[in-house]
PDB file of C-alpha atoms in Angstrom:
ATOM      1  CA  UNK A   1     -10.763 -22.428  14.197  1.00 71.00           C
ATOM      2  CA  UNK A   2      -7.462 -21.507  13.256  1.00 87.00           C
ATOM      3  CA  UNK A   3      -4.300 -22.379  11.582  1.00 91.00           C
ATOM      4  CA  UNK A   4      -0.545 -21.917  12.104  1.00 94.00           C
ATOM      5  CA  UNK A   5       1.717 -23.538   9.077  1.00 95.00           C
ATOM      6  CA  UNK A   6       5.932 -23.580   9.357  1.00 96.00           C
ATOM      7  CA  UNK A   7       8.089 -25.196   6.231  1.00 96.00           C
ATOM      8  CA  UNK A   8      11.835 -25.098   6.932  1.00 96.00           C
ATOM      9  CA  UNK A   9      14.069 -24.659   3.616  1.00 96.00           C
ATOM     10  CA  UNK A  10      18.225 -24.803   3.256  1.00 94.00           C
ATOM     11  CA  UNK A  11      18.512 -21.223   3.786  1.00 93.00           C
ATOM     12  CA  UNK A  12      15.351 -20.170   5.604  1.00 95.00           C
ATOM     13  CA  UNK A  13      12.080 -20.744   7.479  1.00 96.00           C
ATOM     14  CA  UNK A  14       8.611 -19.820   6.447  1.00 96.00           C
ATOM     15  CA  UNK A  15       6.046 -18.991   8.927  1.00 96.00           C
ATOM     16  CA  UNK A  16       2.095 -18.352   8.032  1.00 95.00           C
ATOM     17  CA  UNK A  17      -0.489 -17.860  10.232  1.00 94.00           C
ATOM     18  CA  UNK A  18      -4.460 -16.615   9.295  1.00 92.00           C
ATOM     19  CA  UNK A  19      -5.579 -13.465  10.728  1.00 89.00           C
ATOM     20  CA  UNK A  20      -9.146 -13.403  12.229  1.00 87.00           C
ATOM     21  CA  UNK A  21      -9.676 -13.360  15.617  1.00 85.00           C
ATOM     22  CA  UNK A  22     -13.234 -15.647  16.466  1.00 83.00           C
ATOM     23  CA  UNK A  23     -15.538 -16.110  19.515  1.00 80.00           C
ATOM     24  CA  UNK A  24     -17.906 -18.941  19.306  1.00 78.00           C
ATOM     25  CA  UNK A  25     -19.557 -18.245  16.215  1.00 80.00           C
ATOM     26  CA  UNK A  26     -18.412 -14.230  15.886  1.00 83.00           C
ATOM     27  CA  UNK A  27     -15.561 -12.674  14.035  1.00 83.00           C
ATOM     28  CA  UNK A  28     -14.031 -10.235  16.110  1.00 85.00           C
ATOM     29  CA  UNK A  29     -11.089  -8.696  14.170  1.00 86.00           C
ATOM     30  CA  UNK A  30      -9.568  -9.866  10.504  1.00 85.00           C
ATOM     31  CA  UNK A  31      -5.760  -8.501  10.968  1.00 88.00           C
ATOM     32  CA  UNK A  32      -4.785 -10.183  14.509  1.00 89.00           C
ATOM     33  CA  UNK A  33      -1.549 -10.747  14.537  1.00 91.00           C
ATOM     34  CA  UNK A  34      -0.421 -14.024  15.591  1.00 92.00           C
ATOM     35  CA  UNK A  35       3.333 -14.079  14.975  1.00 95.00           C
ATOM     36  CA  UNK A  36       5.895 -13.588  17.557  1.00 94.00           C
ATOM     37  CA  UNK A  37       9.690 -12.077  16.616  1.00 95.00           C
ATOM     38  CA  UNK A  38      11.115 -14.297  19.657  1.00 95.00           C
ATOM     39  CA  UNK A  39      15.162 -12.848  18.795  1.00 93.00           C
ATOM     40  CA  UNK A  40      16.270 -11.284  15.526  1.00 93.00           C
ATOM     41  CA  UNK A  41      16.527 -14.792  13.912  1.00 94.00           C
ATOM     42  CA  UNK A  42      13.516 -16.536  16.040  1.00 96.00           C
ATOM     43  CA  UNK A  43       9.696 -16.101  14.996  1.00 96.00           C
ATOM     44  CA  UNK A  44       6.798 -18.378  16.707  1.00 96.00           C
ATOM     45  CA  UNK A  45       3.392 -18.661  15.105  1.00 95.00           C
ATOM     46  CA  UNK A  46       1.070 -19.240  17.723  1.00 94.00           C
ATOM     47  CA  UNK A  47      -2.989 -20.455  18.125  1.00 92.00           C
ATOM     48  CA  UNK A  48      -5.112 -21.265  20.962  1.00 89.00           C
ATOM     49  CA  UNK A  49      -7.130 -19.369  23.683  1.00 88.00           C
ATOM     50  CA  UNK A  50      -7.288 -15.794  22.861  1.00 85.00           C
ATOM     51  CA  UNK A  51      -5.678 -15.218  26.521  1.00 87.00           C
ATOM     52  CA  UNK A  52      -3.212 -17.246  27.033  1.00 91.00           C
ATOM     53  CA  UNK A  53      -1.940 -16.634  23.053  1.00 92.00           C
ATOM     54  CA  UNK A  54       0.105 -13.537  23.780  1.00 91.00           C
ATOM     55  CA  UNK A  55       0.232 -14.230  27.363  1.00 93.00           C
ATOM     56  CA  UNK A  56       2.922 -16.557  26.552  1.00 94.00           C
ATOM     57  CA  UNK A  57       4.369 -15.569  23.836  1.00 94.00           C
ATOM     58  CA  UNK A  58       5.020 -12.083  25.760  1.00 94.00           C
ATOM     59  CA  UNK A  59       6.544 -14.361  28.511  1.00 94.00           C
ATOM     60  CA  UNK A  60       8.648 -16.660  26.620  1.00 95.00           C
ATOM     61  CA  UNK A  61       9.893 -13.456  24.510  1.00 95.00           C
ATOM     62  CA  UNK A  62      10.768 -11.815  27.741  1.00 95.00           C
ATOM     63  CA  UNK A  63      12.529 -14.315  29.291  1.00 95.00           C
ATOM     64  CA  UNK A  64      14.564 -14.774  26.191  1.00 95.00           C
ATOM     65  CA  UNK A  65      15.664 -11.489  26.432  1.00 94.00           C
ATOM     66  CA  UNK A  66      16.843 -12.091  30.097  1.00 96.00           C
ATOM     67  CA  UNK A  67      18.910 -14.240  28.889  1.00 95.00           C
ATOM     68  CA  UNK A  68      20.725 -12.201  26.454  1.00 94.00           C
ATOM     69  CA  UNK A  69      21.004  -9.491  28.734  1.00 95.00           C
ATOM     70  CA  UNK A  70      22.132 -11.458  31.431  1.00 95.00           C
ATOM     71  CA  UNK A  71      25.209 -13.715  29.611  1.00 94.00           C
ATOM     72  CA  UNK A  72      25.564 -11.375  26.526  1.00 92.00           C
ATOM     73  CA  UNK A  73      24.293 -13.932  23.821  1.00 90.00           C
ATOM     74  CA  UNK A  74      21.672 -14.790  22.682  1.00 90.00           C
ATOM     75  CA  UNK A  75      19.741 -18.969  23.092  1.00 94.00           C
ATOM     76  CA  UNK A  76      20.510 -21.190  20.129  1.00 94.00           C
ATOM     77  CA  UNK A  77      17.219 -22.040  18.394  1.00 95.00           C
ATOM     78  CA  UNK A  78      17.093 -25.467  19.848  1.00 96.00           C
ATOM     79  CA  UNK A  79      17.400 -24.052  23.263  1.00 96.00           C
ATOM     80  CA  UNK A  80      14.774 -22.062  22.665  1.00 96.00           C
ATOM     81  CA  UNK A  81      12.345 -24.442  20.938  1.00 96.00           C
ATOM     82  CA  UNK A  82      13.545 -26.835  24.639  1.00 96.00           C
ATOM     83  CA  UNK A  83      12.338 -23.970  26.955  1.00 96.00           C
ATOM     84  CA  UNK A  84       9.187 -23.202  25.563  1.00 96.00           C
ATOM     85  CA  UNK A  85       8.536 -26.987  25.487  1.00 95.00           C
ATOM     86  CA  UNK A  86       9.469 -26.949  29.135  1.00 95.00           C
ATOM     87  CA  UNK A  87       7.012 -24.100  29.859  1.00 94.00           C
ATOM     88  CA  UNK A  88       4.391 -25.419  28.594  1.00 94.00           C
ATOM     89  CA  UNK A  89       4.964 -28.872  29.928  1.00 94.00           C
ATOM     90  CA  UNK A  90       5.448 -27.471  33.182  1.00 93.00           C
ATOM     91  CA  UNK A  91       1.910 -25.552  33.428  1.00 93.00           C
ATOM     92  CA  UNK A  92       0.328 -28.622  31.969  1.00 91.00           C
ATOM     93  CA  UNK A  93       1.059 -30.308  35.441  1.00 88.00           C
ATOM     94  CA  UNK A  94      -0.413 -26.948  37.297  1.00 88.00           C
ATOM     95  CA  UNK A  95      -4.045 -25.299  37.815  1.00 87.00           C
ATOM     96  CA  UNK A  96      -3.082 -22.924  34.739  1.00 87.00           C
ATOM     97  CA  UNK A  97      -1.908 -24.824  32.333  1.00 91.00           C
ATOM     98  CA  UNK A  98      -1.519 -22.966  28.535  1.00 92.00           C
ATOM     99  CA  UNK A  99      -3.994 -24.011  25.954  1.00 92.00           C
ATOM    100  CA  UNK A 100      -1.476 -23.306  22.913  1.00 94.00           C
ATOM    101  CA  UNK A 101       0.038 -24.797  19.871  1.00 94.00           C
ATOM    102  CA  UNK A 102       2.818 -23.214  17.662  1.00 94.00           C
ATOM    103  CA  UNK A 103       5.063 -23.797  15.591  1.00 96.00           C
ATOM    104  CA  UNK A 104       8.698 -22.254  15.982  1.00 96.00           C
ATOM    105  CA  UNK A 105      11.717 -21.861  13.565  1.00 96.00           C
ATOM    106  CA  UNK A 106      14.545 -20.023  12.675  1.00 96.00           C
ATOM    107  CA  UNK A 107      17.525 -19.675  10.251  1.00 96.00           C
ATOM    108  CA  UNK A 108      21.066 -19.815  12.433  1.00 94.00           C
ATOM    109  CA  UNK A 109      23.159 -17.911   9.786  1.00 92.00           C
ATOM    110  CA  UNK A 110      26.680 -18.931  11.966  1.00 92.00           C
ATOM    111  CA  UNK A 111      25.894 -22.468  11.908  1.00 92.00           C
ATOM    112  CA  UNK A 112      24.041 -22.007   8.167  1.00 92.00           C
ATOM    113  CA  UNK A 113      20.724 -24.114   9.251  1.00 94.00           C
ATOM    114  CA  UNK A 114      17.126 -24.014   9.516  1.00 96.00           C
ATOM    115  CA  UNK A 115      15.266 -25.033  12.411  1.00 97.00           C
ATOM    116  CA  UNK A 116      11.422 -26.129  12.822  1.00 97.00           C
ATOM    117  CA  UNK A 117       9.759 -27.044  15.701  1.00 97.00           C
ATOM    118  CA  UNK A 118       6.329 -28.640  16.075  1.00 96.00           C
ATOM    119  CA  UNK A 119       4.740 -27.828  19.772  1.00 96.00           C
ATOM    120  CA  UNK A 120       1.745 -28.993  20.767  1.00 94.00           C
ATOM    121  CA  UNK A 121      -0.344 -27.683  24.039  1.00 94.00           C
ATOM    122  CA  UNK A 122       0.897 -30.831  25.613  1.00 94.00           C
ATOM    123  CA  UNK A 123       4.703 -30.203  25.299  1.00 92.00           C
ATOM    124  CA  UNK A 124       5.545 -32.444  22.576  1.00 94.00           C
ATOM    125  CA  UNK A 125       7.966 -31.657  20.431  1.00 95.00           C
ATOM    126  CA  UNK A 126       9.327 -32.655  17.352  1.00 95.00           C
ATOM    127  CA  UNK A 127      12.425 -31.118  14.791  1.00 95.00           C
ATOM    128  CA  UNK A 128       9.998 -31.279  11.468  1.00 96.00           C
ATOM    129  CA  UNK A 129      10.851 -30.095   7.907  1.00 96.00           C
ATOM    130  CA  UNK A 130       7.229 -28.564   7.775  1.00 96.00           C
ATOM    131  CA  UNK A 131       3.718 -28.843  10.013  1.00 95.00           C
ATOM    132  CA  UNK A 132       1.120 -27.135  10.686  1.00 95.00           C
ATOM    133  CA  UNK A 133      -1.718 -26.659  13.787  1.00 94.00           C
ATOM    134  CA  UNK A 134      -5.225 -26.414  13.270  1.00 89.00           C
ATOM    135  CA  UNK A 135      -8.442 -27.123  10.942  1.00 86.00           C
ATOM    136  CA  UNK A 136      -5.927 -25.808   8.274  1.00 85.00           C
ATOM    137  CA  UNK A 137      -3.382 -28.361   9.131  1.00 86.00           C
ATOM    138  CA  UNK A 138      -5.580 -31.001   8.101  1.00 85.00           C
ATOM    139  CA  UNK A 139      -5.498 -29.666   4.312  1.00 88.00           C
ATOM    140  CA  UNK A 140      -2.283 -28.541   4.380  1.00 92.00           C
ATOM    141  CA  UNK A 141      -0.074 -31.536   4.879  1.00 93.00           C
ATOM    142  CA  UNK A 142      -0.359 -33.551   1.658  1.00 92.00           C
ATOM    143  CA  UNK A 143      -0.271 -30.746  -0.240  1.00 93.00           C
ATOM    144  CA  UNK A 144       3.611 -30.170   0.973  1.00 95.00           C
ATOM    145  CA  UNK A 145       3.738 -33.710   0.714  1.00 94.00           C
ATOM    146  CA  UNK A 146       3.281 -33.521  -2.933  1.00 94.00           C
ATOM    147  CA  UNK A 147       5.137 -30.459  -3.168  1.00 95.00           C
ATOM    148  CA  UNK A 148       8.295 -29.422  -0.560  1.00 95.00           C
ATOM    149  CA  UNK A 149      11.090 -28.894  -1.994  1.00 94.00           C
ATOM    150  CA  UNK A 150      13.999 -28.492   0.849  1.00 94.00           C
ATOM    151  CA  UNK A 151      16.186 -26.455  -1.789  1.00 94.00           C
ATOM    152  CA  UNK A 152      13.904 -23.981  -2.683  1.00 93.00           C
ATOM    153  CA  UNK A 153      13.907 -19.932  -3.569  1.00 92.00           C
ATOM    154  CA  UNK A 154      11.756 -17.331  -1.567  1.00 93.00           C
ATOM    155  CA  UNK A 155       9.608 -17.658  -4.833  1.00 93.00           C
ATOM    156  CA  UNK A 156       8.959 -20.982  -4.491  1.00 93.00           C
ATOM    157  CA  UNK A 157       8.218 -21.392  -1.571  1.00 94.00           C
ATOM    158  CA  UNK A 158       6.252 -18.621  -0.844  1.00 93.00           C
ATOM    159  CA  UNK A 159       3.820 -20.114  -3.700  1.00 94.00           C
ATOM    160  CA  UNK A 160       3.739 -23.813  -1.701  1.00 94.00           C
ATOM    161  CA  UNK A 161       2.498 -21.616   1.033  1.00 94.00           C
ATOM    162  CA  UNK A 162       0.081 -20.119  -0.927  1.00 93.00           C
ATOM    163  CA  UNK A 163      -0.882 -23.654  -2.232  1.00 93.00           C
ATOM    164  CA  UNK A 164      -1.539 -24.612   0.949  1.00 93.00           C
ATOM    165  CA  UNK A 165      -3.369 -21.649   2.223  1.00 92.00           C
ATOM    166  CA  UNK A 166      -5.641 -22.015  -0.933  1.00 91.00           C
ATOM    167  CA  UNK A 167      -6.568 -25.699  -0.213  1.00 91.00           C
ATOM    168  CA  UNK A 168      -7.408 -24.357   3.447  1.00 90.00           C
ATOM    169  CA  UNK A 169     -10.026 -21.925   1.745  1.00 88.00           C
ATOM    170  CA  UNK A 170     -11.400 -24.223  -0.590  1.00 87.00           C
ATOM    171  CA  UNK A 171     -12.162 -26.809   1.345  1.00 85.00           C
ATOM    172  CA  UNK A 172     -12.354 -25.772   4.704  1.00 83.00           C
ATOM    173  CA  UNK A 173     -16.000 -24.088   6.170  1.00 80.00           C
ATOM    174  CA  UNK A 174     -14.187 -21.518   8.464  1.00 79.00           C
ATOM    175  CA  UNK A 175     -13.867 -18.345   6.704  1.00 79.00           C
ATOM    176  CA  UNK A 176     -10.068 -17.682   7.046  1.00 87.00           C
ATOM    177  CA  UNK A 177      -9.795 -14.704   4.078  1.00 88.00           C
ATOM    178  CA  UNK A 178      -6.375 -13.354   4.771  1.00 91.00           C
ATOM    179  CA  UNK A 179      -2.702 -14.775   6.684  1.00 94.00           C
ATOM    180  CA  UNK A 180       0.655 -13.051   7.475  1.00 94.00           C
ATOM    181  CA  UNK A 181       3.539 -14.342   6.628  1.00 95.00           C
ATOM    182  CA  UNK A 182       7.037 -14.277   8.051  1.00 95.00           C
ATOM    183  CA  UNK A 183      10.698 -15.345   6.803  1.00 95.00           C
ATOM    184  CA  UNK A 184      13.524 -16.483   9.186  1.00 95.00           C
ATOM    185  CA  UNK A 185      17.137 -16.298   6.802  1.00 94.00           C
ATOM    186  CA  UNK A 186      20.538 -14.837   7.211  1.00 92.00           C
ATOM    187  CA  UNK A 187      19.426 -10.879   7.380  1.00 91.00           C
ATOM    188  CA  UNK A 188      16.884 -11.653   9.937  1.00 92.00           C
ATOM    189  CA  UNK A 189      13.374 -11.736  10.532  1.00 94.00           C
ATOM    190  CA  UNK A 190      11.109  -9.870   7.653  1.00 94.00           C
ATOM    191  CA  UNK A 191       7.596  -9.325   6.802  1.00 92.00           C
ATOM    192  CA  UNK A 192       6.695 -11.232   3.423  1.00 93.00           C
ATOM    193  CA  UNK A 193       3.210  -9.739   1.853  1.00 92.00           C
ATOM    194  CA  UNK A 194      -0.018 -11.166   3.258  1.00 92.00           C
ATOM    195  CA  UNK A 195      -1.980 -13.590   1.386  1.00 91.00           C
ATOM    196  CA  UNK A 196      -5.560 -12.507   0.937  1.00 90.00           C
ATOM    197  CA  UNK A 197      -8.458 -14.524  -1.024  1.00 87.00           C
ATOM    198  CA  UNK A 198      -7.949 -11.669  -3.271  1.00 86.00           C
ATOM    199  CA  UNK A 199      -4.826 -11.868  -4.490  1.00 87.00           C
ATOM    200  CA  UNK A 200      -4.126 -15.434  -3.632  1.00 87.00           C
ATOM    201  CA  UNK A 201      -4.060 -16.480  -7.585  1.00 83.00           C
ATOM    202  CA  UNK A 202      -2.590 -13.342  -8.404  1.00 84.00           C
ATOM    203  CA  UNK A 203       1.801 -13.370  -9.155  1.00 83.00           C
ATOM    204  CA  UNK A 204       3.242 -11.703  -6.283  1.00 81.00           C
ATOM    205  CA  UNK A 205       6.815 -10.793  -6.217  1.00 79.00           C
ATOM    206  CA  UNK A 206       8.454 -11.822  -3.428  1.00 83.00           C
ATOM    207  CA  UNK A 207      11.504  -9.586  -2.473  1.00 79.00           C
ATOM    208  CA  UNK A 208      13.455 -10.459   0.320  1.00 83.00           C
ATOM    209  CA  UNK A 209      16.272  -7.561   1.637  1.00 78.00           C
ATOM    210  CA  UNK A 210      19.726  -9.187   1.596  1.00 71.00           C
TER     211      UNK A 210
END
């Protein structure tokens, strides 16, 4: 009952996730947060089990900054998107494996290139220019089919999103009224304004710090 989307651009990655937190047929919460700043340049956007969803994203976060602290430099993005595949393969072949999917990107601004990654709760992975995970995914796709653009502004593609996160509401019967966004580009990892059923049709300005 959830939904996790990721488009990569030329000069940045989008990450959207919805907000409510569910048990069986109960809302719990409507602002969970389920994005994950992995480095400075690295967000996740994670859904699953409501226990083992920030149980390893703490734990892949952590160990990332082990790294760094340990050899002075940060993982590339690929390594990165490799380990948590690993993880997750790994503790599929154990007694606690991790019921998660995400998707994971990030803008390298010394190489100048986006990264995507598609993970799925059984360690596949695959270098996409946009996915998604979920009931949400299902609606999502052909709409950036029909309308991805791989050169696009923060405008632009911050209304696809919005495209897609309106043909999730129409058409899907899980109430999922409000999702955080977050952008991956040269200055970092920043906050873009949540879209709400509200203000979904509404012109919002996008304005990202340079």
């Amino acid at each position: 009952m959830e939904t996790v989307i990721g488009i990569k651009f030329n000069d940045f990655v989008l990450i959207a996730t919805d907000m409510t937190a569910a048990h069986s047929i109960m809302v719990m919460k409507d602002d969970e947060d389920k994005t994950y700043n992995i480095t400075n340049q690295v967000v996740m956007g994670v859904t699953g089990e409501a226990g083992d969803v920030p149980r390893f994203a703490e734990y892949i976060t952590q160990n990332v900054k082990l790294y760094r602290m340990r050899n002075g430099y940060d993982l590339s993005i690929p390594a990165i998107a490799t380990f948590t595949r690993k993880t997750v393969a790994e503790h599929l072949r154990s007694q606690s494996p991790y019921q998660v999917n995400f998707m994971l990107g990030g803008y390298n601004p010394i190489e100048k290139k986006s990264h995507l990654y598609f993970i799925d709760y059984l360690g596949a992975q695959v270098d996409v220019p946009y996915g998604a995970h979920g009931y949400g995914g299902m609606m999502t796709i052909t709409v950036m089919d029909r309308y991805y653009k791989p050169d696009a502004n923060y405008q632009e593609a911050y209304d696809l999103l919005k495209k897609c996160i309106l043909e999730v509401q129409k058409r899907c019967i899980i109430n999922m009224p409000k999702f955080k966004v977050k952008i991956s580009y040269a200055g970092g990892v920043q906050e873009l304004p949540i879209i709400t059923k509200d203000n979904i049709e509404q012109n919002v300005i996008v304005n990202v710090k340079e």
